[in-house]
Amino acid sequence: MAWKATDIRGVDVEAQETPALSEQTVSEIRALFDRYPTRQAVLLPALHLAQAQIGYLPPKALLEIAGLLELAPAQVLDVVTFYEMYWRQPKGRKLIQVCRSMSCELCGQVGLLDAIKAKLGIEEGQTTPDGQFTLIAVECLAACDKAPVVLVNETLHEKVAVKDLDEILKPE
Ligand code: FES
């Protein structure tokens, strides 16, 4: 029996005619082929490019990447589910990552996380209804001497206090 890819709603992903990956993303992925020894080695950057375009990695995008890299869809899914930085569901435009490791915890991370939850009205792992923010707690962000730290998309905020949250959590 052949594999059949369906999304979370049971929709047949392969029957969807509109490609998930833009022509631009496909050409950026193809441009990587000469830089890596195998197509499989292109998988991580290809996933990053797809996620940068779409915001997350829907099943259709995974199938298209598998096709481009001549991999089985299961190989792609294995990688996506192994790493934390790949998202299989939509996330907010701003991803708030609060460090929960020891240095940050000793420097007030718990109160900070509670204040962020209260301010956004969401729990860890949730996204605000307007799609602005997703909140997660993560392990050490390698800035322990600046604890507590909060990473908002690509921007690291250091020695964060509750009073700083209005500025840090400004909607776009
Ligand atoms: S413990 Fe928070 S950055 Fe290392």
mmCIF file of N, CA and C in Angstrom, residues 51-169:
data_model
loop_
_atom_site.group_PDB
_atom_site.id
_atom_site.type_symbol
_atom_site.label_atom_id
_atom_site.label_comp_id
_atom_site.label_asym_id
_atom_site.label_seq_id
_atom_site.Cartn_x
_atom_site.Cartn_y
_atom_site.Cartn_z
ATOM 1 N N GLN A 51 10.856 27.463 5.988
ATOM 2 C CA GLN A 51 10.222 28.056 7.174
ATOM 3 C C GLN A 51 10.291 29.581 7.128
ATOM 4 N N ALA A 52 11.380 30.107 6.601
ATOM 5 C CA ALA A 52 11.493 31.565 6.475
ATOM 6 C C ALA A 52 10.434 32.093 5.508
ATOM 7 N N GLN A 53 10.128 31.328 4.474
ATOM 8 C CA GLN A 53 9.126 31.777 3.498
ATOM 9 C C GLN A 53 7.704 31.669 4.053
ATOM 10 N N ILE A 54 7.394 30.519 4.660
ATOM 11 C CA ILE A 54 6.002 30.231 5.033
ATOM 12 C C ILE A 54 5.703 30.614 6.488
ATOM 13 N N GLY A 55 6.722 30.571 7.328
ATOM 14 C CA GLY A 55 6.511 30.837 8.750
ATOM 15 C C GLY A 55 6.486 29.563 9.569
ATOM 16 N N TYR A 56 6.210 28.444 8.923
ATOM 17 C CA TYR A 56 6.260 27.119 9.540
ATOM 18 C C TYR A 56 6.384 26.096 8.407
ATOM 19 N N LEU A 57 6.328 24.805 8.768
ATOM 20 C CA LEU A 57 6.568 23.770 7.766
ATOM 21 C C LEU A 57 5.332 22.879 7.612
ATOM 22 N N PRO A 58 4.414 23.257 6.744
ATOM 23 C CA PRO A 58 3.229 22.424 6.534
ATOM 24 C C PRO A 58 3.602 21.141 5.784
ATOM 25 N N PRO A 59 2.752 20.108 5.846
ATOM 26 C CA PRO A 59 3.059 18.833 5.190
ATOM 27 C C PRO A 59 3.391 18.973 3.707
ATOM 28 N N LYS A 60 2.684 19.872 3.035
ATOM 29 C CA LYS A 60 2.939 20.046 1.597
ATOM 30 C C LYS A 60 4.381 20.498 1.343
ATOM 31 N N ALA A 61 4.884 21.389 2.184
ATOM 32 C CA ALA A 61 6.262 21.860 2.024
ATOM 33 C C ALA A 61 7.243 20.716 2.268
ATOM 34 N N LEU A 62 6.942 19.873 3.240
ATOM 35 C CA LEU A 62 7.846 18.743 3.531
ATOM 36 C C LEU A 62 7.902 17.788 2.346
ATOM 37 N N LEU A 63 6.750 17.546 1.733
ATOM 38 C CA LEU A 63 6.717 16.664 0.561
ATOM 39 C C LEU A 63 7.515 17.261 -0.590
ATOM 40 N N GLU A 64 7.374 18.562 -0.777
ATOM 41 C CA GLU A 64 8.097 19.206 -1.876
ATOM 42 C C GLU A 64 9.606 19.177 -1.625
ATOM 43 N N ILE A 65 10.004 19.378 -0.397
ATOM 44 C CA ILE A 65 11.432 19.316 -0.063
ATOM 45 C C ILE A 65 11.947 17.889 -0.263
ATOM 46 N N ALA A 66 11.163 16.912 0.158
ATOM 47 C CA ALA A 66 11.561 15.508 -0.049
ATOM 48 C C ALA A 66 11.784 15.246 -1.533
ATOM 49 N N GLY A 67 10.884 15.760 -2.374
ATOM 50 C CA GLY A 67 11.030 15.578 -3.818
ATOM 51 C C GLY A 67 12.279 16.250 -4.356
ATOM 52 N N LEU A 68 12.514 17.483 -3.922
ATOM 53 C CA LEU A 68 13.690 18.221 -4.396
ATOM 54 C C LEU A 68 14.993 17.526 -4.012
ATOM 55 N N LEU A 69 15.011 16.970 -2.806
ATOM 56 C CA LEU A 69 16.257 16.385 -2.290
ATOM 57 C C LEU A 69 16.328 14.879 -2.514
ATOM 58 N N GLU A 70 15.319 14.346 -3.204
ATOM 59 C CA GLU A 70 15.288 12.912 -3.510
ATOM 60 C C GLU A 70 15.366 12.075 -2.244
ATOM 61 N N LEU A 71 14.580 12.483 -1.254
ATOM 62 C CA LEU A 71 14.509 11.764 0.019
ATOM 63 C C LEU A 71 13.096 11.220 0.204
ATOM 64 N N ALA A 72 12.958 10.226 1.076
ATOM 65 C CA ALA A 72 11.627 9.758 1.439
ATOM 66 C C ALA A 72 10.991 10.808 2.358
ATOM 67 N N PRO A 73 9.682 11.056 2.236
ATOM 68 C CA PRO A 73 9.034 12.008 3.145
ATOM 69 C C PRO A 73 9.309 11.686 4.614
ATOM 70 N N ALA A 74 9.411 10.414 4.954
ATOM 71 C CA ALA A 74 9.662 10.035 6.351
ATOM 72 C C ALA A 74 11.021 10.528 6.827
ATOM 73 N N GLN A 75 12.019 10.570 5.922
ATOM 74 C CA GLN A 75 13.338 11.084 6.310
ATOM 75 C C GLN A 75 13.251 12.566 6.657
ATOM 76 N N VAL A 76 12.458 13.292 5.883
ATOM 77 C CA VAL A 76 12.292 14.721 6.150
ATOM 78 C C VAL A 76 11.546 14.920 7.472
ATOM 79 N N LEU A 77 10.493 14.156 7.658
ATOM 80 C CA LEU A 77 9.706 14.279 8.883
ATOM 81 C C LEU A 77 10.536 13.916 10.117
ATOM 82 N N ASP A 78 11.398 12.911 9.991
ATOM 83 C CA ASP A 78 12.282 12.535 11.104
ATOM 84 C C ASP A 78 13.086 13.730 11.583
ATOM 85 N N VAL A 79 13.648 14.461 10.627
ATOM 86 C CA VAL A 79 14.511 15.600 10.964
ATOM 87 C C VAL A 79 13.681 16.736 11.567
ATOM 88 N N VAL A 80 12.550 17.005 10.952
ATOM 89 C CA VAL A 80 11.701 18.115 11.418
ATOM 90 C C VAL A 80 11.224 17.877 12.850
ATOM 91 N N THR A 81 10.902 16.644 13.167
ATOM 92 C CA THR A 81 10.389 16.361 14.517
ATOM 93 C C THR A 81 11.517 16.227 15.533
ATOM 94 N N PHE A 82 12.765 16.078 15.074
ATOM 95 C CA PHE A 82 13.888 15.945 16.004
ATOM 96 C C PHE A 82 14.317 17.297 16.562
ATOM 97 N N TYR A 83 14.352 18.314 15.704
ATOM 98 C CA TYR A 83 14.874 19.623 16.114
ATOM 99 C C TYR A 83 13.761 20.555 16.586
ATOM 100 N N GLU A 84 14.080 21.324 17.639
ATOM 101 C CA GLU A 84 13.078 22.244 18.196
ATOM 102 C C GLU A 84 12.835 23.465 17.325
ATOM 103 N N MET A 85 13.804 23.789 16.459
ATOM 104 C CA MET A 85 13.668 25.061 15.739
ATOM 105 C C MET A 85 12.742 24.977 14.533
ATOM 106 N N TYR A 86 12.258 23.785 14.241
ATOM 107 C CA TYR A 86 11.326 23.665 13.119
ATOM 108 C C TYR A 86 9.899 23.584 13.648
ATOM 109 N N TRP A 87 9.018 24.367 13.008
ATOM 110 C CA TRP A 87 7.622 24.467 13.456
ATOM 111 C C TRP A 87 6.703 23.781 12.465
ATOM 112 N N ARG A 88 5.860 22.898 12.962
ATOM 113 C CA ARG A 88 4.909 22.215 12.085
ATOM 114 C C ARG A 88 3.530 22.856 12.143
ATOM 115 N N GLN A 89 3.358 23.806 13.024
ATOM 116 C CA GLN A 89 2.106 24.575 13.070
ATOM 117 C C GLN A 89 2.469 26.059 12.954
ATOM 118 N N PRO A 90 1.505 26.872 12.517
ATOM 119 C CA PRO A 90 1.789 28.308 12.462
ATOM 120 C C PRO A 90 2.156 28.841 13.852
ATOM 121 N N LYS A 91 3.064 29.789 13.876
ATOM 122 C CA LYS A 91 3.405 30.446 15.136
ATOM 123 C C LYS A 91 3.204 31.942 14.971
ATOM 124 N N GLY A 92 3.258 32.663 16.090
ATOM 125 C CA GLY A 92 3.068 34.101 16.044
ATOM 126 C C GLY A 92 4.179 34.796 15.268
ATOM 127 N N ARG A 93 3.891 36.046 14.860
ATOM 128 C CA ARG A 93 4.914 36.779 14.119
ATOM 129 C C ARG A 93 6.149 37.021 14.979
ATOM 130 N N LYS A 94 5.938 37.111 16.294
ATOM 131 C CA LYS A 94 7.078 37.226 17.198
ATOM 132 C C LYS A 94 7.119 35.981 18.085
ATOM 133 N N LEU A 95 8.239 35.269 18.022
ATOM 134 C CA LEU A 95 8.432 34.094 18.869
ATOM 135 C C LEU A 95 9.204 34.526 20.112
ATOM 136 N N ILE A 96 8.553 34.413 21.271
ATOM 137 C CA ILE A 96 9.177 34.814 22.534
ATOM 138 C C ILE A 96 9.757 33.566 23.192
ATOM 139 N N GLN A 97 11.072 33.520 23.325
ATOM 140 C CA GLN A 97 11.726 32.368 23.949
ATOM 141 C C GLN A 97 12.361 32.826 25.264
ATOM 142 N N VAL A 98 11.830 32.319 26.365
ATOM 143 C CA VAL A 98 12.330 32.697 27.688
ATOM 144 C C VAL A 98 13.237 31.577 28.195
ATOM 145 N N CYS A 99 14.471 31.929 28.511
ATOM 146 C CA CYS A 99 15.399 30.917 29.021
ATOM 147 C C CYS A 99 14.946 30.453 30.408
ATOM 148 N N ARG A 100 14.923 29.133 30.587
ATOM 149 C CA ARG A 100 14.483 28.584 31.870
ATOM 150 C C ARG A 100 15.610 27.828 32.581
ATOM 151 N N SER A 101 16.846 27.973 32.095
ATOM 152 C CA SER A 101 17.947 27.235 32.734
ATOM 153 C C SER A 101 18.446 27.975 33.976
ATOM 154 N N MET A 102 19.431 27.344 34.648
ATOM 155 C CA MET A 102 19.725 27.717 36.030
ATOM 156 C C MET A 102 20.076 29.197 36.248
ATOM 157 N N SER A 103 20.997 29.738 35.467
ATOM 158 C CA SER A 103 21.405 31.131 35.710
ATOM 159 C C SER A 103 20.217 32.070 35.601
ATOM 160 N N CYS A 104 19.410 31.862 34.576
ATOM 161 C CA CYS A 104 18.249 32.737 34.388
ATOM 162 C C CYS A 104 17.211 32.501 35.480
ATOM 163 N N GLU A 105 17.066 31.240 35.884
ATOM 164 C CA GLU A 105 16.095 30.962 36.948
ATOM 165 C C GLU A 105 16.527 31.654 38.247
ATOM 166 N N LEU A 106 17.816 31.618 38.541
ATOM 167 C CA LEU A 106 18.319 32.266 39.759
ATOM 168 C C LEU A 106 18.190 33.784 39.693
ATOM 169 N N CYS A 107 18.097 34.312 38.492
ATOM 170 C CA CYS A 107 18.039 35.770 38.322
ATOM 171 C C CYS A 107 16.632 36.283 38.010
ATOM 172 N N GLY A 108 15.615 35.480 38.295
ATOM 173 C CA GLY A 108 14.251 36.008 38.199
ATOM 174 C C GLY A 108 13.432 35.563 37.012
ATOM 175 N N GLN A 109 13.875 34.513 36.331
ATOM 176 C CA GLN A 109 13.154 34.052 35.137
ATOM 177 C C GLN A 109 11.716 33.667 35.442
ATOM 178 N N VAL A 110 11.473 33.067 36.597
ATOM 179 C CA VAL A 110 10.125 32.565 36.886
ATOM 180 C C VAL A 110 9.124 33.725 36.933
ATOM 181 N N GLY A 111 9.478 34.783 37.665
ATOM 182 C CA GLY A 111 8.592 35.946 37.727
ATOM 183 C C GLY A 111 8.432 36.610 36.373
ATOM 184 N N LEU A 112 9.505 36.585 35.612
ATOM 185 C CA LEU A 112 9.470 37.183 34.279
ATOM 186 C C LEU A 112 8.517 36.409 33.369
ATOM 187 N N LEU A 113 8.637 35.102 33.396
ATOM 188 C CA LEU A 113 7.766 34.264 32.561
ATOM 189 C C LEU A 113 6.302 34.452 32.969
ATOM 190 N N ASP A 114 6.059 34.494 34.268
ATOM 191 C CA ASP A 114 4.679 34.713 34.737
ATOM 192 C C ASP A 114 4.148 36.062 34.262
ATOM 193 N N ALA A 115 5.017 37.070 34.307
ATOM 194 C CA ALA A 115 4.586 38.414 33.867
ATOM 195 C C ALA A 115 4.293 38.425 32.374
ATOM 196 N N ILE A 116 5.089 37.707 31.595
ATOM 197 C CA ILE A 116 4.844 37.650 30.144
ATOM 198 C C ILE A 116 3.522 36.925 29.866
ATOM 199 N N LYS A 117 3.300 35.819 30.576
ATOM 200 C CA LYS A 117 2.032 35.083 30.406
ATOM 201 C C LYS A 117 0.850 35.994 30.702
ATOM 202 N N ALA A 118 0.959 36.730 31.815
ATOM 203 C CA ALA A 118 -0.150 37.604 32.211
ATOM 204 C C ALA A 118 -0.351 38.722 31.188
ATOM 205 N N LYS A 119 0.755 39.266 30.714
ATOM 206 C CA LYS A 119 0.653 40.386 29.761
ATOM 207 C C LYS A 119 0.039 39.933 28.438
ATOM 208 N N LEU A 120 0.429 38.753 27.971
ATOM 209 C CA LEU A 120 -0.059 38.274 26.675
ATOM 210 C C LEU A 120 -1.361 37.483 26.797
ATOM 211 N N GLY A 121 -1.679 37.030 28.017
ATOM 212 C CA GLY A 121 -2.901 36.237 28.220
ATOM 213 C C GLY A 121 -2.802 34.844 27.635
ATOM 214 N N ILE A 122 -1.588 34.304 27.575
ATOM 215 C CA ILE A 122 -1.400 32.942 27.052
ATOM 216 C C ILE A 122 -0.471 32.165 27.975
ATOM 217 N N GLU A 123 -0.470 30.844 27.797
ATOM 218 C CA GLU A 123 0.445 29.968 28.523
ATOM 219 C C GLU A 123 1.602 29.596 27.592
ATOM 220 N N GLU A 124 2.601 28.920 28.174
ATOM 221 C CA GLU A 124 3.708 28.426 27.352
ATOM 222 C C GLU A 124 3.180 27.547 26.221
ATOM 223 N N GLY A 125 3.732 27.693 25.047
ATOM 224 C CA GLY A 125 3.342 26.876 23.899
ATOM 225 C C GLY A 125 2.145 27.426 23.148
ATOM 226 N N GLN A 126 1.577 28.528 23.641
ATOM 227 C CA GLN A 126 0.389 29.085 22.976
ATOM 228 C C GLN A 126 0.738 30.335 22.163
ATOM 229 N N THR A 127 -0.198 30.668 21.270
ATOM 230 C CA THR A 127 -0.078 31.860 20.431
ATOM 231 C C THR A 127 -1.252 32.783 20.734
ATOM 232 N N THR A 128 -0.987 34.076 20.781
ATOM 233 C CA THR A 128 -2.083 35.028 21.036
ATOM 234 C C THR A 128 -3.098 34.955 19.888
ATOM 235 N N PRO A 129 -4.378 35.190 20.185
ATOM 236 C CA PRO A 129 -5.410 35.066 19.142
ATOM 237 C C PRO A 129 -5.166 35.949 17.924
ATOM 238 N N ASP A 130 -4.463 37.073 18.099
ATOM 239 C CA ASP A 130 -4.196 37.946 16.948
ATOM 240 C C ASP A 130 -2.986 37.503 16.138
ATOM 241 N N GLY A 131 -2.362 36.386 16.556
ATOM 242 C CA GLY A 131 -1.228 35.865 15.792
ATOM 243 C C GLY A 131 0.056 36.653 15.975
ATOM 244 N N GLN A 132 0.082 37.555 16.954
ATOM 245 C CA GLN A 132 1.285 38.379 17.148
ATOM 246 C C GLN A 132 2.411 37.613 17.840
ATOM 247 N N PHE A 133 2.072 36.883 18.919
ATOM 248 C CA PHE A 133 3.112 36.310 19.773
ATOM 249 C C PHE A 133 2.893 34.817 20.022
ATOM 250 N N THR A 134 3.993 34.079 20.018
ATOM 251 C CA THR A 134 4.004 32.708 20.526
ATOM 252 C C THR A 134 5.017 32.685 21.665
ATOM 253 N N LEU A 135 4.662 32.037 22.760
ATOM 254 C CA LEU A 135 5.527 32.017 23.948
ATOM 255 C C LEU A 135 6.009 30.600 24.237
ATOM 256 N N ILE A 136 7.325 30.446 24.371
ATOM 257 C CA ILE A 136 7.873 29.158 24.809
ATOM 258 C C ILE A 136 9.013 29.416 25.797
ATOM 259 N N ALA A 137 9.257 28.418 26.655
ATOM 260 C CA ALA A 137 10.427 28.452 27.538
ATOM 261 C C ALA A 137 11.437 27.463 26.963
ATOM 262 N N VAL A 138 12.699 27.857 26.960
ATOM 263 C CA VAL A 138 13.733 27.036 26.317
ATOM 264 C C VAL A 138 14.921 26.869 27.265
ATOM 265 N N GLU A 139 15.789 25.932 26.898
ATOM 266 C CA GLU A 139 17.001 25.744 27.695
ATOM 267 C C GLU A 139 18.012 26.845 27.349
ATOM 268 N N CYS A 140 19.112 26.828 28.064
ATOM 269 C CA CYS A 140 20.131 27.887 28.028
ATOM 270 C C CYS A 140 20.359 28.492 26.640
ATOM 271 N N LEU A 141 20.303 29.813 26.592
ATOM 272 C CA LEU A 141 20.516 30.543 25.339
ATOM 273 C C LEU A 141 21.957 31.050 25.222
ATOM 274 N N ALA A 142 22.821 30.515 26.086
ATOM 275 C CA ALA A 142 24.263 30.808 26.013
ATOM 276 C C ALA A 142 24.584 32.277 26.279
ATOM 277 N N ALA A 143 23.809 32.893 27.167
ATOM 278 C CA ALA A 143 24.117 34.265 27.582
ATOM 279 C C ALA A 143 23.921 34.346 29.099
ATOM 280 N N CYS A 144 24.445 33.337 29.792
ATOM 281 C CA CYS A 144 24.177 33.186 31.229
ATOM 282 C C CYS A 144 24.640 34.398 32.034
ATOM 283 N N ASP A 145 25.715 35.055 31.591
ATOM 284 C CA ASP A 145 26.209 36.217 32.328
ATOM 285 C C ASP A 145 25.320 37.436 32.155
ATOM 286 N N LYS A 146 24.323 37.329 31.299
ATOM 287 C CA LYS A 146 23.373 38.434 31.082
ATOM 288 C C LYS A 146 21.979 38.043 31.564
ATOM 289 N N ALA A 147 21.887 37.041 32.404
ATOM 290 C CA ALA A 147 20.600 36.514 32.851
ATOM 291 C C ALA A 147 19.792 37.554 33.629
ATOM 292 N N PRO A 148 18.456 37.458 33.519
ATOM 293 C CA PRO A 148 17.688 36.543 32.673
ATOM 294 C C PRO A 148 17.547 37.100 31.253
ATOM 295 N N VAL A 149 17.502 36.191 30.301
ATOM 296 C CA VAL A 149 17.446 36.629 28.903
ATOM 297 C C VAL A 149 16.173 36.135 28.222
ATOM 298 N N VAL A 150 15.751 36.916 27.247
ATOM 299 C CA VAL A 150 14.564 36.593 26.445
ATOM 300 C C VAL A 150 14.928 36.818 24.980
ATOM 301 N N LEU A 151 14.704 35.816 24.155
ATOM 302 C CA LEU A 151 14.976 35.933 22.724
ATOM 303 C C LEU A 151 13.652 36.186 22.000
ATOM 304 N N VAL A 152 13.588 37.312 21.294
ATOM 305 C CA VAL A 152 12.389 37.652 20.509
ATOM 306 C C VAL A 152 12.786 37.591 19.041
ATOM 307 N N ASN A 153 12.282 36.596 18.337
ATOM 308 C CA ASN A 153 12.765 36.277 16.986
ATOM 309 C C ASN A 153 14.296 36.177 17.037
ATOM 310 N N GLU A 154 14.997 37.073 16.366
ATOM 311 C CA GLU A 154 16.464 36.965 16.335
ATOM 312 C C GLU A 154 17.136 37.922 17.330
ATOM 313 N N THR A 155 16.364 38.647 18.129
ATOM 314 C CA THR A 155 16.945 39.654 19.022
ATOM 315 C C THR A 155 16.996 39.148 20.453
ATOM 316 N N LEU A 156 18.206 39.140 21.021
ATOM 317 C CA LEU A 156 18.367 38.697 22.401
ATOM 318 C C LEU A 156 18.271 39.898 23.336
ATOM 319 N N HIS A 157 17.369 39.824 24.304
ATOM 320 C CA HIS A 157 17.239 40.875 25.312
ATOM 321 C C HIS A 157 17.879 40.357 26.591
ATOM 322 N N GLU A 158 18.791 41.179 27.143
ATOM 323 C CA GLU A 158 19.599 40.733 28.277
ATOM 324 C C GLU A 158 19.159 41.436 29.563
ATOM 325 N N LYS A 159 19.417 40.753 30.685
ATOM 326 C CA LYS A 159 19.097 41.296 32.016
ATOM 327 C C LYS A 159 17.699 41.903 32.016
ATOM 328 N N VAL A 160 16.768 41.117 31.568
ATOM 329 C CA VAL A 160 15.399 41.618 31.396
ATOM 330 C C VAL A 160 14.679 41.690 32.746
ATOM 331 N N ALA A 161 14.005 42.797 32.979
ATOM 332 C CA ALA A 161 13.164 42.970 34.163
ATOM 333 C C ALA A 161 11.715 43.128 33.704
ATOM 334 N N VAL A 162 10.793 42.901 34.613
ATOM 335 C CA VAL A 162 9.374 43.014 34.268
ATOM 336 C C VAL A 162 9.073 44.396 33.675
ATOM 337 N N LYS A 163 9.761 45.420 34.190
ATOM 338 C CA LYS A 163 9.500 46.776 33.685
ATOM 339 C C LYS A 163 9.891 46.955 32.208
ATOM 340 N N ASP A 164 10.715 46.033 31.697
ATOM 341 C CA ASP A 164 11.153 46.130 30.294
ATOM 342 C C ASP A 164 10.149 45.510 29.321
ATOM 343 N N LEU A 165 9.146 44.808 29.841
ATOM 344 C CA LEU A 165 8.291 44.006 28.957
ATOM 345 C C LEU A 165 7.453 44.836 27.993
ATOM 346 N N ASP A 166 7.022 46.019 28.415
ATOM 347 C CA ASP A 166 6.224 46.851 27.501
ATOM 348 C C ASP A 166 7.007 47.135 26.224
ATOM 349 N N GLU A 167 8.286 47.407 26.382
ATOM 350 C CA GLU A 167 9.128 47.712 25.228
ATOM 351 C C GLU A 167 9.410 46.439 24.407
ATOM 352 N N ILE A 168 9.731 45.368 25.112
ATOM 353 C CA ILE A 168 10.108 44.123 24.420
ATOM 354 C C ILE A 168 8.921 43.511 23.683
ATOM 355 N N LEU A 169 7.740 43.636 24.264
ATOM 356 C CA LEU A 169 6.558 42.965 23.704
ATOM 357 C C LEU A 169 5.662 43.922 22.923
#
